[in-house]
Amino acid sequence: MVVVGPEAPLVAGLANDLVKVGIPTFGPSSEAAALEGSKDFMKKLCDKYNIPTAKYHTFTDAVEAKKYVKNEGAPIVVKADGLAAGKGVVVAMTLDEALEAIDSMLVEGSFGSAGSRVIIEEFLEGEEASFFALVDGENALPLESAQDHKRVGDGDVGPNTGGMGAYSPAPIVTDELKRIVMESIIIPTVKGMAAEGCKFVGVLYAGLMIEKKSGLPKLIEYNVRFGDPECQVLMMRLESDLAQVLLSACKGELSNVSLTWSPEMAMVVVMASQGYPGSYKKGTVIKNVDKAERVSPAVKIFHAGTAVDGDGNLVAVGGRVLGFTAKGVTLVGEH
């Protein structure tokens, strides 16, 4: 079995190629990966199958896009249609910011072909939540809740990153909210994709906004992969055999699966290279990782932007380097 991690190979058709030669693959086909690969595709699916999402319009012409934004006013959200490494969304709090984002994407081509089409969306007020479900083409199995924090600085300040930390469970995702999300968003998506002839096999990671005025969830975006660093805290709490569960998804047998979770909480704090998410130095030697992991059986260090240099030293080669993850009875804070 192959489990495909990043979104780009999925959109490029890696799962199609693997399935074609008979290898069980956990990850969607390129057609199904369009849920993340094209925001316009996702929005049109929402329209067709009555999945709650923000009001939107799609544009390829900057003049028309600007006209629409001036009519709607700010705050408003401008999104590149394609994959932009998590940087293709601008929450414009002023009209000038929105117009600048349109120019950047449609005129200057800052995201290449990924930004040759933009989605302009209403700004939703509320609290964001993440929701994960394993899907076998027809059945969906919700995972435990997790919440990440994207801003680089302590206290949720500074620019957005790929994620500086996460915890599970997430108090905002109550049992009632889980029921509503499954009924109104996840299951209609799975059935809709099957009806469109591109069954989804893999993990659906829904970015949600719990709307302030209604208290109900709306779909902001889909990712077709596990979140990073949310995946780390989920894996710390999962007591079922992950490989067997994912293989069941590949075989279309999730209806026979139930998951066992630790009742304890889990938290991950990301160690990043100095300067991230801006330019950062590479090649810094990292010491005592093994020693840190031996502190407790409840501690696990997940590697991300690391490599071994010619002298056998562990070195930092990426922006986000290590994920220090722990499980325990209470969540006190982070230091």
XYZ file of N, CA and C in Angstrom, residues 45-238:
582
model
N -19.086 22.324 -6.947
C -19.631 21.112 -6.328
C -20.560 21.491 -5.174
N -20.140 22.483 -4.383
C -20.978 22.968 -3.272
C -22.317 23.490 -3.795
N -22.272 24.264 -4.873
C -23.506 24.792 -5.477
C -24.433 23.656 -5.892
N -23.876 22.683 -6.582
C -24.678 21.601 -7.167
C -25.301 20.697 -6.109
N -24.571 20.469 -4.998
C -25.046 19.507 -3.994
C -25.439 20.172 -2.671
N -25.722 21.485 -2.739
C -26.251 22.236 -1.586
C -25.382 22.114 -0.334
N -24.086 22.241 -0.522
C -23.149 22.218 0.604
C -22.903 23.666 1.026
N -23.129 24.002 2.306
C -23.016 25.407 2.728
C -21.595 25.951 2.606
N -21.464 27.071 1.907
C -20.164 27.715 1.727
C -20.388 29.213 1.547
N -19.309 29.978 1.533
C -19.421 31.432 1.370
C -19.864 31.776 -0.051
N -20.622 32.860 -0.170
C -21.031 33.371 -1.489
C -19.771 33.766 -2.268
N -19.762 33.515 -3.589
C -18.524 33.747 -4.341
C -18.814 34.046 -5.811
N -17.784 34.550 -6.496
C -17.773 34.650 -7.960
C -16.360 34.335 -8.435
N -16.256 33.754 -9.626
C -14.958 33.392 -10.210
C -14.642 34.327 -11.375
N -13.378 34.773 -11.455
C -12.970 35.718 -12.503
C -11.637 35.311 -13.131
N -11.514 35.618 -14.422
C -10.216 35.512 -15.102
C -9.764 36.888 -15.594
N -10.673 37.858 -15.528
C -10.394 39.215 -16.016
C -10.279 40.176 -14.832
N -9.145 40.860 -14.729
C -8.888 41.734 -13.585
C -9.877 42.895 -13.509
N -10.251 43.453 -14.651
C -11.179 44.597 -14.666
C -12.529 44.189 -14.080
N -13.035 43.035 -14.511
C -14.322 42.537 -13.999
C -14.229 42.207 -12.509
N -13.116 41.614 -12.112
C -12.921 41.254 -10.705
C -12.910 42.501 -9.825
N -12.228 43.544 -10.293
C -12.157 44.790 -9.514
C -13.529 45.453 -9.416
N -14.267 45.407 -10.515
C -15.618 45.979 -10.528
C -16.488 45.293 -9.460
N -16.386 43.967 -9.396
C -17.166 43.180 -8.428
C -16.771 43.538 -6.995
N -15.464 43.641 -6.749
C -14.964 43.951 -5.409
C -15.416 45.345 -4.968
N -15.356 46.308 -5.888
C -15.787 47.675 -5.553
C -17.269 47.707 -5.209
N -18.035 46.879 -5.875
C -19.472 46.802 -5.614
C -19.762 46.134 -4.267
N -18.987 45.088 -3.937
C -19.220 44.325 -2.699
C -18.637 45.020 -1.471
N -17.495 45.685 -1.648
C -16.834 46.335 -0.512
C -15.982 45.370 0.294
N -15.233 45.928 1.248
C -14.357 45.131 2.114
C -14.985 45.041 3.508
N -14.584 44.039 4.322
C -13.610 42.990 4.030
C -14.141 41.975 3.018
N -13.214 41.395 2.271
C -13.565 40.416 1.243
C -12.347 39.498 1.050
N -12.573 38.322 0.496
C -11.489 37.334 0.384
C -11.174 37.067 -1.089
N -9.883 37.125 -1.432
C -9.428 36.859 -2.804
C -8.561 35.602 -2.779
N -8.914 34.616 -3.626
C -8.197 33.336 -3.618
C -7.726 32.961 -5.019
N -6.477 32.508 -5.109
C -5.999 31.893 -6.354
C -6.711 30.557 -6.511
N -7.115 30.231 -7.729
C -7.878 29.001 -7.954
C -7.061 27.744 -7.680
N -5.792 27.734 -8.079
C -4.989 26.508 -8.013
C -4.108 26.416 -6.784
N -3.193 25.444 -6.807
C -2.282 25.219 -5.686
C -1.237 26.323 -5.619
N -1.128 26.931 -4.432
C -0.183 28.046 -4.276
C 0.612 27.908 -2.979
N 0.852 26.651 -2.571
C 1.663 26.349 -1.376
C 1.149 27.064 -0.134
N -0.176 27.180 -0.037
C -0.781 27.780 1.153
C -0.715 29.293 1.196
N -0.224 29.924 0.121
C -0.050 31.386 0.132
C -1.045 32.100 -0.780
N -1.982 31.353 -1.375
C -2.855 31.928 -2.392
C -4.165 32.505 -1.905
N -4.265 32.792 -0.608
C -5.502 33.371 -0.058
C -5.181 34.707 0.599
N -5.903 35.743 0.195
C -5.738 37.071 0.802
C -7.059 37.481 1.434
N -7.049 37.634 2.762
C -8.221 38.168 3.464
C -8.026 39.680 3.491
N -8.695 40.357 2.564
C -8.493 41.801 2.377
C -9.432 42.580 3.296
N -8.844 43.285 4.251
C -9.660 44.068 5.189
C -10.005 45.444 4.625
N -9.290 45.840 3.553
C -9.591 47.115 2.891
C -9.745 46.864 1.392
N -10.389 47.810 0.723
C -10.580 47.723 -0.726
C -9.233 47.718 -1.448
N -8.299 48.543 -0.977
C -6.970 48.609 -1.605
C -6.262 47.256 -1.564
N -6.375 46.561 -0.431
C -5.744 45.237 -0.299
C -6.340 44.253 -1.301
N -7.655 44.328 -1.482
C -8.336 43.426 -2.423
C -7.899 43.711 -3.860
N -7.845 44.992 -4.223
C -7.443 45.373 -5.585
C -5.993 44.976 -5.860
N -5.157 45.140 -4.839
C -3.741 44.762 -4.952
C -3.601 43.244 -5.166
N -4.418 42.456 -4.441
C -4.381 40.990 -4.572
C -4.815 40.560 -5.969
N -5.831 41.229 -6.507
C -6.306 40.916 -7.868
C -5.204 41.205 -8.885
N -4.571 42.370 -8.755
C -3.460 42.714 -9.662
C -2.326 41.695 -9.559
N -1.984 41.347 -8.327
C -0.885 40.410 -8.090
C -1.137 39.075 -8.792
N -2.366 38.578 -8.682
C -2.678 37.253 -9.240
C -2.969 37.291 -10.735
N -3.863 38.203 -11.149
C -4.340 38.180 -12.537
C -3.486 38.994 -13.507
N -2.822 40.039 -13.008
C -2.033 40.905 -13.901
C -0.545 40.541 -13.840
N -0.016 40.471 -12.609
C 1.425 40.212 -12.452
C 1.767 38.725 -12.501
N 0.758 37.865 -12.336
C 0.996 36.417 -12.415
C 1.850 35.872 -11.292
N 1.644 36.395 -10.064
C 2.507 36.009 -8.940
C 2.421 34.525 -8.592
N 1.319 33.859 -8.944
C 1.202 32.417 -8.682
C 1.177 31.600 -9.972
N 1.601 32.205 -11.070
C 1.615 31.500 -12.346
C 0.219 31.060 -12.746
N 0.120 29.862 -13.319
C -1.187 29.375 -13.788
C -2.163 29.155 -12.637
N -1.645 28.911 -11.419
C -2.524 28.702 -10.256
C -3.363 29.941 -9.958
N -2.840 31.124 -10.332
C -3.561 32.365 -10.072
C -4.159 32.990 -11.314
N -4.252 32.225 -12.408
C -4.818 32.783 -13.646
C -6.343 32.878 -13.575
N -6.886 32.282 -12.527
C -8.320 32.399 -12.240
C -8.424 32.666 -10.742
N -9.275 33.617 -10.354
C -9.422 33.916 -8.924
C -10.870 33.742 -8.489
N -11.009 33.365 -7.228
C -12.327 33.255 -6.604
C -12.417 34.395 -5.605
N -13.462 35.190 -5.716
C -13.679 36.282 -4.765
C -14.882 35.915 -3.916
N -14.652 35.903 -2.609
C -15.590 35.298 -1.672
C -16.011 36.300 -0.615
N -17.235 36.137 -0.126
C -17.661 36.977 0.993
C -16.818 36.652 2.227
N -16.614 37.642 3.064
C -15.877 37.482 4.315
C -16.845 36.951 5.364
N -16.507 35.815 5.954
C -17.365 35.220 6.982
C -16.801 35.527 8.360
N -17.672 35.984 9.254
C -17.257 36.221 10.639
C -17.564 34.996 11.465
N -16.617 34.618 12.318
C -16.845 33.455 13.163
C -15.532 32.845 13.596
N -15.592 31.584 14.011
C -14.395 30.882 14.469
C -14.067 29.750 13.508
N -12.798 29.656 13.138
C -12.378 28.593 12.219
C -12.237 27.267 12.955
N -12.508 26.183 12.250
C -12.316 24.840 12.799
C -11.860 23.917 11.682
N -11.127 22.880 12.062
C -10.685 21.861 11.105
C -11.466 20.581 11.358
N -11.769 19.853 10.281
C -12.529 18.606 10.413
C -11.927 17.580 9.460
N -11.674 16.388 9.977
C -11.010 15.344 9.193
C -11.893 14.111 9.084
N -11.938 13.518 7.893
C -12.669 12.262 7.704
C -11.920 11.385 6.711
N -11.848 10.094 7.022
C -11.314 9.114 6.074
C -12.440 8.703 5.145
N -12.127 8.533 3.858
C -13.167 8.248 2.858
C -12.709 7.084 1.978
N -13.640 6.151 1.689
C -13.293 4.992 0.850
C -13.983 5.002 -0.510
N -14.511 6.163 -0.893
C -15.235 6.272 -2.160
C -16.722 6.416 -1.947
N -17.233 5.738 -0.897
C -18.670 5.797 -0.600
C -18.970 6.085 0.862
N -18.083 5.666 1.752
C -18.299 5.848 3.194
C -17.282 6.830 3.756
N -17.705 7.566 4.794
C -16.811 8.519 5.455
C -16.771 8.219 6.946
N -15.565 8.219 7.497
C -15.353 7.918 8.909
C -14.665 9.117 9.549
N -15.377 9.856 10.432
C -14.757 11.048 11.020
C -13.617 10.694 11.967
N -12.595 11.521 11.964
C -11.493 11.381 12.914
C -11.771 12.266 14.123
N -10.932 12.149 15.140
C -11.052 13.041 16.285
C -10.724 14.474 15.838
N -11.101 15.428 16.658
C -10.895 16.833 16.284
C -9.464 17.282 16.582
N -9.020 18.268 15.822
C -7.708 18.886 16.044
C -7.785 20.325 15.561
N -6.986 21.179 16.162
C -6.966 22.588 15.770
C -5.525 23.045 15.658
N -5.205 23.763 14.576
C -3.841 24.275 14.451
C -3.811 25.779 14.662
N -2.615 26.295 14.859
C -2.398 27.742 14.975
C -1.329 28.118 13.970
N -1.693 29.047 13.070
C -0.844 29.323 11.914
C 0.096 30.511 12.080
N -0.232 31.459 12.948
C 0.618 32.659 13.027
C 1.944 32.329 13.707
N 2.998 32.994 13.273
C 4.347 32.606 13.676
C 4.658 32.964 15.131
N 4.049 34.035 15.662
C 4.430 34.523 16.985
C 3.574 33.994 18.116
N 4.141 34.027 19.339
C 3.371 33.655 20.527
C 2.162 34.567 20.649
N 1.030 33.998 21.050
C -0.190 34.789 21.196
C -0.885 35.045 19.879
N -0.634 34.190 18.866
C -1.294 34.313 17.557
C -1.040 35.665 16.896
N 0.222 36.065 16.843
C 0.575 37.321 16.166
C 1.577 37.016 15.047
N 1.697 37.978 14.120
C 2.666 37.832 13.037
C 2.072 37.149 11.823
N 2.901 36.931 10.797
C 2.403 36.361 9.536
C 1.995 34.896 9.664
N 1.146 34.460 8.723
C 0.722 33.062 8.682
C 1.866 32.156 8.234
N 1.806 30.918 8.714
C 2.780 29.888 8.336
C 1.999 28.646 7.911
N 2.721 27.562 7.667
C 2.049 26.287 7.408
C 1.426 25.700 8.657
N 1.759 26.248 9.821
C 1.234 25.760 11.096
C 2.354 25.660 12.118
N 2.212 26.378 13.238
C 3.259 26.404 14.265
C 2.949 25.498 15.450
N 1.739 24.979 15.494
C 1.372 24.096 16.593
C -0.056 23.634 16.425
N -0.417 22.595 17.167
C -1.788 22.075 17.101
C -2.084 21.309 18.375
N -3.372 21.118 18.633
C -3.780 20.313 19.787
C -5.027 19.514 19.433
N -5.225 18.439 20.178
C -6.401 17.585 20.000
C -6.789 17.045 21.378
N -8.086 17.033 21.733
C -9.227 17.468 20.923
C -9.345 18.988 20.875
N -10.165 19.475 19.939
C -10.437 20.910 19.806
C -11.805 21.187 20.423
N -11.870 21.990 21.475
C -13.150 22.220 22.165
C -14.269 22.720 21.260
N -13.913 23.452 20.191
C -14.962 24.004 19.322
C -15.727 22.902 18.578
N -15.079 21.752 18.339
C -15.734 20.671 17.585
C -16.471 19.753 18.566
N -17.696 20.133 18.876
C -18.533 19.350 19.787
C -19.142 18.166 19.034
N -19.741 17.238 19.777
C -20.413 16.096 19.134
C -21.528 16.570 18.210
N -22.240 17.621 18.632
C -23.341 18.149 17.813
C -22.800 18.772 16.525
N -21.698 19.518 16.638
C -21.089 20.113 15.442
C -20.594 19.014 14.499
N -20.003 17.965 15.065
C -19.516 16.838 14.252
C -20.669 16.232 13.451
N -21.812 16.066 14.106
C -22.992 15.494 13.430
C -23.438 16.392 12.278
N -23.492 17.705 12.529
C -23.942 18.654 11.504
C -22.973 18.665 10.318
N -21.668 18.670 10.609
C -20.658 18.704 9.539
C -20.739 17.441 8.687
N -20.878 16.294 9.332
C -20.984 15.038 8.570
C -22.219 15.070 7.670
N -23.362 15.495 8.225
C -24.630 15.459 7.478
C -24.703 16.513 6.379
N -24.184 17.716 6.643
C -24.393 18.817 5.691
C -23.208 19.060 4.759
N -22.017 18.568 5.128
C -20.823 18.877 4.334
C -20.095 17.620 3.844
N -19.653 16.761 4.749
C -18.804 15.622 4.351
C -19.567 14.599 3.509
N -20.701 14.115 4.011
C -21.443 13.072 3.281
C -21.951 13.587 1.931
N -22.528 14.810 1.849
C -22.910 15.318 0.520
C -21.723 15.443 -0.441
N -20.540 15.752 0.088
C -19.341 15.835 -0.764
C -18.974 14.459 -1.311
N -18.951 13.461 -0.433
C -18.581 12.095 -0.847
C -19.579 11.569 -1.876
N -20.872 11.777 -1.610
C -21.908 11.319 -2.554
C -21.849 12.112 -3.856
N -21.603 13.409 -3.751
C -21.513 14.255 -4.941
C -20.351 13.862 -5.829
N -19.198 13.594 -5.217
C -18.028 13.178 -6.002
C -18.293 11.849 -6.704
N -18.945 10.919 -6.006
C -19.279 9.621 -6.623
C -20.232 9.822 -7.795
N -21.221 10.726 -7.607
C -22.196 11.000 -8.673
C -21.532 11.655 -9.882
N -20.453 12.410 -9.639
C -19.723 13.072 -10.730
C -18.759 12.118 -11.442
N -18.674 10.888 -10.942
C -17.804 9.900 -11.587
C -16.363 9.947 -11.138
N -16.091 10.644 -10.018
C -14.715 10.660 -9.488
C -14.762 10.389 -7.989
N -14.954 9.119 -7.650
C -15.035 8.726 -6.241
C -13.775 9.159 -5.495
N -13.985 9.631 -4.278
C -12.872 10.133 -3.469
C -12.406 9.050 -2.502
N -11.129 8.702 -2.579
C -10.506 7.782 -1.620
C -9.323 8.509 -0.994
N -9.338 8.633 0.330
C -8.259 9.352 1.000
C -8.803 10.046 2.228
N -8.131 11.119 2.614
C -8.599 11.893 3.765
C -9.123 13.239 3.269
N -10.300 13.593 3.735
C -10.863 14.923 3.481
C -10.586 15.780 4.708
N -9.902 16.876 4.486
C -9.592 17.818 5.560
C -10.356 19.090 5.221
N -11.442 19.294 5.946
C -12.312 20.444 5.677
C -11.926 21.614 6.572
N -11.654 22.758 5.946
C -11.490 23.999 6.691
C -12.858 24.642 6.812
N -13.304 24.863 8.036
C -14.669 25.342 8.279
C -14.657 26.699 8.961
N -15.741 27.438 8.774
C -15.995 28.633 9.566
C -17.316 28.414 10.298
N -17.259 28.459 11.630
C -18.491 28.375 12.418
C -19.024 29.802 12.482
N -20.049 30.066 11.689
C -20.504 31.443 11.485
C -21.065 32.056 12.762
N -20.652 33.300 12.993
C -21.052 34.011 14.207
C -22.567 34.195 14.272
N -23.165 34.576 13.127
C -24.592 34.927 13.167
C -25.503 33.711 13.257
N -25.089 32.574 12.678
C -25.975 31.399 12.677
C -25.503 30.286 13.603
N -24.211 30.292 13.940
C -23.653 29.207 14.741
C -23.453 27.930 13.950
N -23.687 28.001 12.626
C -23.597 26.807 11.776
C -22.307 26.816 10.952
N -21.800 25.621 10.602
C -20.551 25.561 9.838
C -20.748 25.822 8.354
N -19.789 26.545 7.768
C -19.717 26.693 6.315
C -18.339 26.219 5.868
N -18.290 25.617 4.686
C -17.032 25.095 4.149
C -16.211 26.231 3.549
N -14.992 26.406 4.036
C -14.085 27.405 3.464
C -13.249 26.768 2.359
N -12.697 25.583 2.648
C -11.830 24.917 1.669
C -11.701 23.448 2.016
N -11.269 22.680 1.038
C -10.893 21.284 1.269
C -9.405 21.106 1.008
N -8.759 20.322 1.860
C -7.453 19.767 1.553
C -7.655 18.267 1.380
N -6.880 17.652 0.504
C -7.090 16.228 0.213
C -5.972 15.389 0.836
N -5.532 15.838 2.004
C -4.392 15.209 2.692
C -4.530 15.492 4.180
N -3.729 14.815 4.989
C -3.693 15.121 6.420
C -3.058 16.498 6.614
N -3.516 17.220 7.605
C -2.917 18.520 7.904
C -1.600 18.344 8.646
N -0.719 19.308 8.488
C 0.551 19.324 9.208
C 0.618 20.664 9.928
N 0.534 20.717 11.260
C 0.874 19.662 12.219
C -0.314 18.930 12.871
N -1.532 19.086 12.355
C -2.671 18.408 12.993
C -2.519 16.890 12.982
N -1.956 16.356 11.915
C -1.791 14.902 11.792
C -0.998 14.335 12.973
N 0.009 15.073 13.415
C 0.869 14.566 14.481
C 0.086 14.323 15.772
N -0.793 15.268 16.136
C -1.541 15.081 17.390
C -2.604 13.995 17.238
N -3.163 13.862 16.040
C -4.137 12.788 15.805
C -3.460 11.423 15.911
N -2.272 11.296 15.350
C -1.557 10.012 15.409
C -1.149 9.659 16.837
N -0.857 10.669 17.643
C -0.513 10.408 19.049
C -1.708 9.822 19.801
N -2.914 10.223 19.404
C -4.114 9.772 20.130
C -4.758 8.522 19.533
N -4.439 8.200 18.281
C -5.059 7.042 17.630
C -4.475 5.744 18.182
